[in-house]
XYZ file of C-alpha atoms in Angstrom:
332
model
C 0.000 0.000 0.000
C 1.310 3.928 -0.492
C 2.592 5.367 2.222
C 0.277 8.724 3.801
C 2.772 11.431 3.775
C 3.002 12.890 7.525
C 0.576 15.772 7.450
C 2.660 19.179 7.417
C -0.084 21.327 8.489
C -3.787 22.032 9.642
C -4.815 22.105 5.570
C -2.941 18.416 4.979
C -4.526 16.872 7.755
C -8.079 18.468 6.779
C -7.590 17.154 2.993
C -7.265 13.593 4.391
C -9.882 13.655 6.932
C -11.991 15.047 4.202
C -12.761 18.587 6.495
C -11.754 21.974 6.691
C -8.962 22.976 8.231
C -11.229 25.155 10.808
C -12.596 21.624 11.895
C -9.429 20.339 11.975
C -8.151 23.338 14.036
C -11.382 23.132 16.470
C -11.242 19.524 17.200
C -7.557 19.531 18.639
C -8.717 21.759 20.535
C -11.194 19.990 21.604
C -13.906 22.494 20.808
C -17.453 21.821 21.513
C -18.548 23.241 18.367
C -17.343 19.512 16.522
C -19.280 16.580 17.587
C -17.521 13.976 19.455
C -17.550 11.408 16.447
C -15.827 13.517 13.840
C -13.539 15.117 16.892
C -12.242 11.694 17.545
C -11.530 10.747 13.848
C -9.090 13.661 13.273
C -7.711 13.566 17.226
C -6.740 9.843 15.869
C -5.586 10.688 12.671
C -3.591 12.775 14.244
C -2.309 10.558 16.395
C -1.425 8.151 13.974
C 0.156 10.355 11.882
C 2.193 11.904 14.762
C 0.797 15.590 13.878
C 1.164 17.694 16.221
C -0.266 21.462 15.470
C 2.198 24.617 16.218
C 1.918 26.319 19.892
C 2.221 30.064 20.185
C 2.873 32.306 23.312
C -0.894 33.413 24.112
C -1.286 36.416 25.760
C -3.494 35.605 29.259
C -7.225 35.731 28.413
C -8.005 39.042 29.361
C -10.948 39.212 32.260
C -14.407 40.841 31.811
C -14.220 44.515 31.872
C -18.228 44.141 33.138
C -19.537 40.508 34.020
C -22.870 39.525 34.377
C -22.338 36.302 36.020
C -24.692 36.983 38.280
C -27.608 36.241 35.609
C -26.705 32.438 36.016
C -25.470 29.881 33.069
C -27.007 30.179 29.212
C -27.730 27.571 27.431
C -26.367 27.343 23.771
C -28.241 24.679 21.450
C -26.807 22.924 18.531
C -27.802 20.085 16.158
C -26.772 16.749 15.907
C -24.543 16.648 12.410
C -21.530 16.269 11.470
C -22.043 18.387 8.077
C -20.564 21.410 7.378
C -23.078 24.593 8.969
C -22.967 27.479 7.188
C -25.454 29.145 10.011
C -23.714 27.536 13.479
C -20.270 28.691 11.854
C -21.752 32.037 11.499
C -22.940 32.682 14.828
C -21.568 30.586 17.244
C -18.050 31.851 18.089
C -19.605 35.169 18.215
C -22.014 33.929 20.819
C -19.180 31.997 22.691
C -16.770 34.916 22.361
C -19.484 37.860 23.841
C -20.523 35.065 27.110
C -16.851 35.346 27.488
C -16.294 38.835 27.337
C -19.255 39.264 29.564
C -18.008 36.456 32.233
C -21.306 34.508 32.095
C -21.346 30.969 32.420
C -22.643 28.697 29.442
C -23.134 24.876 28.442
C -22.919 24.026 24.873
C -25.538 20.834 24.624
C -27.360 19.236 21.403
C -31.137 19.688 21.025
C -31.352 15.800 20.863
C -29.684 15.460 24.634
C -32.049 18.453 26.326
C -35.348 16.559 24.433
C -34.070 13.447 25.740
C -34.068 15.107 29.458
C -35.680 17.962 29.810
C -35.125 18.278 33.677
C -31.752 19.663 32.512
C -32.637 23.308 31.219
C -33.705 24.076 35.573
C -30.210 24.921 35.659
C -29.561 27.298 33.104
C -31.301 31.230 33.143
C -31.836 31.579 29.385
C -31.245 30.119 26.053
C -29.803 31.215 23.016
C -30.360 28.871 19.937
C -30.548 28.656 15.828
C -33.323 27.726 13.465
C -36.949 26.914 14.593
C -36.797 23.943 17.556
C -38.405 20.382 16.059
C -40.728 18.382 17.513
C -41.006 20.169 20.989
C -40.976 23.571 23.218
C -38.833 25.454 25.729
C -40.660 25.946 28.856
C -42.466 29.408 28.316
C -40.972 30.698 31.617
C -37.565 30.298 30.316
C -36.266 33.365 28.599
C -34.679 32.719 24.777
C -33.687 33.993 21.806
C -33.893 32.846 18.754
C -31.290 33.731 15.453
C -33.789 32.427 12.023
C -36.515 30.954 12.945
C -40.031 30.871 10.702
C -42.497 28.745 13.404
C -44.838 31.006 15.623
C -43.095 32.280 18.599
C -42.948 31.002 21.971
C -44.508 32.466 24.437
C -40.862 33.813 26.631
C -39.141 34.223 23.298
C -37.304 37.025 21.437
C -36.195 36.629 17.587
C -33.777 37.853 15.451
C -34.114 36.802 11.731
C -33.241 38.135 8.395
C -36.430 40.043 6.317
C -36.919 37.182 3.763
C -39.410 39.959 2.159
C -35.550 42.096 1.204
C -34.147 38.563 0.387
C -36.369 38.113 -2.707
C -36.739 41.675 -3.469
C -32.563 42.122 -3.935
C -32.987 38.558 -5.738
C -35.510 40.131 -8.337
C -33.473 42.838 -8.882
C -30.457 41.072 -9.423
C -32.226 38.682 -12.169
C -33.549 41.731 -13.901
C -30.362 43.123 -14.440
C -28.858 40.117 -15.320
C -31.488 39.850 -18.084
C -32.520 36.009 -17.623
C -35.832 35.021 -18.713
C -36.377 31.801 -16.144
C -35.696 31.325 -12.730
C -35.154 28.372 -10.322
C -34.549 28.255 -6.560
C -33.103 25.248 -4.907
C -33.226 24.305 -1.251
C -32.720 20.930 0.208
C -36.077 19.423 1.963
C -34.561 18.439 5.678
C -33.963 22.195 5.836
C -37.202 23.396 5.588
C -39.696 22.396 8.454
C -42.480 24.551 7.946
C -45.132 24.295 4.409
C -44.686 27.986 3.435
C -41.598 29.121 3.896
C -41.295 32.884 3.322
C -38.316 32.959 1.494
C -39.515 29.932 -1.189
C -42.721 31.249 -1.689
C -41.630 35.006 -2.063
C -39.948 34.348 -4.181
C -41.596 32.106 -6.134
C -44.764 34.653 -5.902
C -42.047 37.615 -6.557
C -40.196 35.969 -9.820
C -43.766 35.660 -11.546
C -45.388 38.623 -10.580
C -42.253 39.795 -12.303
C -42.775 38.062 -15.186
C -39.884 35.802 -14.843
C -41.005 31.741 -15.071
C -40.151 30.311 -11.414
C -39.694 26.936 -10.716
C -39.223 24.907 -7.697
C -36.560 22.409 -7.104
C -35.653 20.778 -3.613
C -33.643 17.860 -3.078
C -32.893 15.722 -0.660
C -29.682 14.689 0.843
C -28.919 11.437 -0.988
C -30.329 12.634 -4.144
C -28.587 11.297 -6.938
C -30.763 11.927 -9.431
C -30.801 15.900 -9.037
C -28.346 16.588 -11.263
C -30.558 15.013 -13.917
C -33.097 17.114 -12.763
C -31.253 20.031 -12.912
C -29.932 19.137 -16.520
C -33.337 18.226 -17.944
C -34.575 21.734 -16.918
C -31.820 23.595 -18.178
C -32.021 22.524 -21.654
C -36.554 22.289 -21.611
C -36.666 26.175 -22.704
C -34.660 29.379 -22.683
C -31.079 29.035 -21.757
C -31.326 32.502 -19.967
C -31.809 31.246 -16.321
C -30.954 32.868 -12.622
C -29.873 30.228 -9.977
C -31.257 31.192 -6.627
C -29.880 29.245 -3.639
C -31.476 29.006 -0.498
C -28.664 29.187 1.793
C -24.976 28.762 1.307
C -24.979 24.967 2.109
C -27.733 24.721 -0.984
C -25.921 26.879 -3.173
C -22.834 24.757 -2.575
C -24.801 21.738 -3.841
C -26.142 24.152 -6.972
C -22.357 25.205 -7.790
C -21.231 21.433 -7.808
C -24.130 20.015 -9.723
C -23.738 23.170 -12.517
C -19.493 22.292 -12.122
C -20.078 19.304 -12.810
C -21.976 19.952 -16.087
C -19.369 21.783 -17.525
C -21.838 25.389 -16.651
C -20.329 26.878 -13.825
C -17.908 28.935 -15.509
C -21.432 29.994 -18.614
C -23.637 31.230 -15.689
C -20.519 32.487 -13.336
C -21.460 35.133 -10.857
C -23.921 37.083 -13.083
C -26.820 34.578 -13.027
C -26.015 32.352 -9.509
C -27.157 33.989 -6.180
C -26.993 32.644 -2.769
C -28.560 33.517 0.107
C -25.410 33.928 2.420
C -22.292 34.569 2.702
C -19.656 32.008 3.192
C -16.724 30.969 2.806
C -17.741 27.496 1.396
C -18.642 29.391 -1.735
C -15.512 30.688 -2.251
C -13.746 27.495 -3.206
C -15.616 27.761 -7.055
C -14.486 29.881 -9.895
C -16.346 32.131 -10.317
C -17.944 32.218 -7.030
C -21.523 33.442 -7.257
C -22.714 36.306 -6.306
C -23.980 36.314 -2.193
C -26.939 37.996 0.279
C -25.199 38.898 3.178
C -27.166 38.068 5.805
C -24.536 39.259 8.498
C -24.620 36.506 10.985
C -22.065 37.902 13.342
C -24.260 40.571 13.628
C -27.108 38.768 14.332
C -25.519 36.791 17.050
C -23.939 39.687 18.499
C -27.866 41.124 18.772
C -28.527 37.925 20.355
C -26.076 37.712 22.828
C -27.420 41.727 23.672
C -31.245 40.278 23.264
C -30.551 38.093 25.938
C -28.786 39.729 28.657
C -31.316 42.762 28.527
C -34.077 39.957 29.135
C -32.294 38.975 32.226
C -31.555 42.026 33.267
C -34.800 43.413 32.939
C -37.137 40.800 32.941
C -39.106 42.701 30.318
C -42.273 41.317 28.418
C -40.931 39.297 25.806
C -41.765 38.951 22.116
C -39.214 41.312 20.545
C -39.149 40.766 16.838
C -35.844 42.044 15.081
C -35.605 41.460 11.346
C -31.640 42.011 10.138
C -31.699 43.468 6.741
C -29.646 41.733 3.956
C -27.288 43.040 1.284
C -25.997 42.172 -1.741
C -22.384 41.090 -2.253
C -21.458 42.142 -5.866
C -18.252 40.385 -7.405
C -16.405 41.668 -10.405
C -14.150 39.092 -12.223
C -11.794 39.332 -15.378
């Protein structure tokens, strides 16, 4: 068999454990952000490989200049997945880095473990969490706050979520300047929980009211036939189309399905938008063009959210809608 060169770096090792290098980086240090099952695949690798990553002189963490760790320990949800999270990438080492600053307390836990006992949460004062819960509730005395999120509100809950209704109006205009005549928008089913999501539906409802053909196309995640799907519509009219991605983790799947047709390069960054910005998307030449939804933002209004909630103990029920922008690209 051929020998595994010794890994030189964070990027080798991430090649062969088929990660980034950020996952690579996170799960040495044994960061609760990677779940335990792909944290002790690359810890082994490692290991095996006799990698060891560099060590720098770290300046001592600097304390609190105002803690509030009187408020008690926050909760911070994540799914159970070992994919890559555009979203929890986003947000979450904002969130971790703002508890720190402030000197609160918090537990990082999985939605799965908290369902599975929910006598847990008595010892935490609030919650801060991602996407729309699945399958069951918070206790309505328990202050949250919520970053995206599309199911009705909870009862102790605050929201911050991007205005879908600015998504699919900055997608419109984008396709009318680009001058396409047809329009898809492709989202992967297990992301969408709810039967009318805003941002599908506007702008399916937007793209036609517009005059532009819209046309639906989910898929699931082992979905080999989508690329056929994809193909077949492509060549059924007017070559003129605009791509719209859901997220960045959909538009991902779009660029590597349209790569892989020998397209990417055709449609470029003049007729492919994605609703985020990522770094995943970066990877493909030409990159398409992004909505910024500015998730460290977001999470930073979170953190902010919260700890006026607990400092307060105001109604609850704040509804904050972060407004997106488009990322334009030039390219030679």
């Amino acid at each position: 068999m051929p020998s595994v060169r010794k890994p030189r770096n964070l990027t080798d090792l991430a090649r062969q454990a088929k990660v980034t290098a950020a996952t690579v980086s996170l799960a040495l240090r044994d960061s609760p952000q990677v779940s335990p099952k792909v944290k002790e695949r690359i810890r082994q690798m490692a290991a095996e490989q006799g990698f060891t990553p560099r060590t720098y002189n770290r300046r001592p963490k600097p304390q609190p200049s105002c803690s509030y760790a009187h408020f008690g320990s926050v909760l911070v949800l994540h799914y159970d997945t070992d994919e890559e999270d555009p979203v929890r990438d986003g947000i979450l080492p904002v969130i971790f880095q703002r508890l720190n600053q402030y000197g609160i307390d918090y537990q990082y836990k999985s939605h799965s473990e908290i369902k599975a006992n929910p006598s847990l949460l008595d010892q935490f004062a609030g919650v801060l969490y991602y996407n729309d819960l699945r399958g069951w509730q918070l206790p309505p005395e328990l202050p949250s706050v919520q970053i995206f999120g599309w199911a009705p509100m909870g009862p102790q809950q605050d929201r911050i979520t991007t205005d879908d209704r600015k998504v699919v109006e900055i997608a419109e205009e984008f396709f009318r300047r680009a001058g396409v005549k047809r329009t898809v928008i492709v989202w992967r089913e297990e992301m969408v929980h709810i039967p009318d999501h805003p941002r599908i539906t506007g702008f399916l409802a937007r793209m036609n009211a517009a005059g532009l053909e819209a046309t639906p196309m989910p898929f699931r995640r082992e979905d080999p036939g989508f690329s056929t799907r994809l193909k077949s519509y492509i060549e059924s009219g007017d070559d003129r189309i605009g791509f719209f991605g859901f997220n960045a983790f959909c538009g991902v799947k779009l660029c590597c399905v349209l790569d892989g047709l020998g397209l990417l390069e055709k449609y470029g960054p003049n007729s492919i938008l994605v609703c985020d910005k990522s770094l995943l998307l970066n990877v493909f030449y030409p990159p398409p063009t992004m909505i910024d939804l500015n998730l460290p933002t977001m999470a930073d209004r979170a953190v902010q959210m919260l700890l006026y909630r607990l400092a307060s103990r105001s109604p609850p029920s704040m509804f904050v809608q972060q407004s997106p922008r488009l990322v334009l690209r030039s390219y030679s």
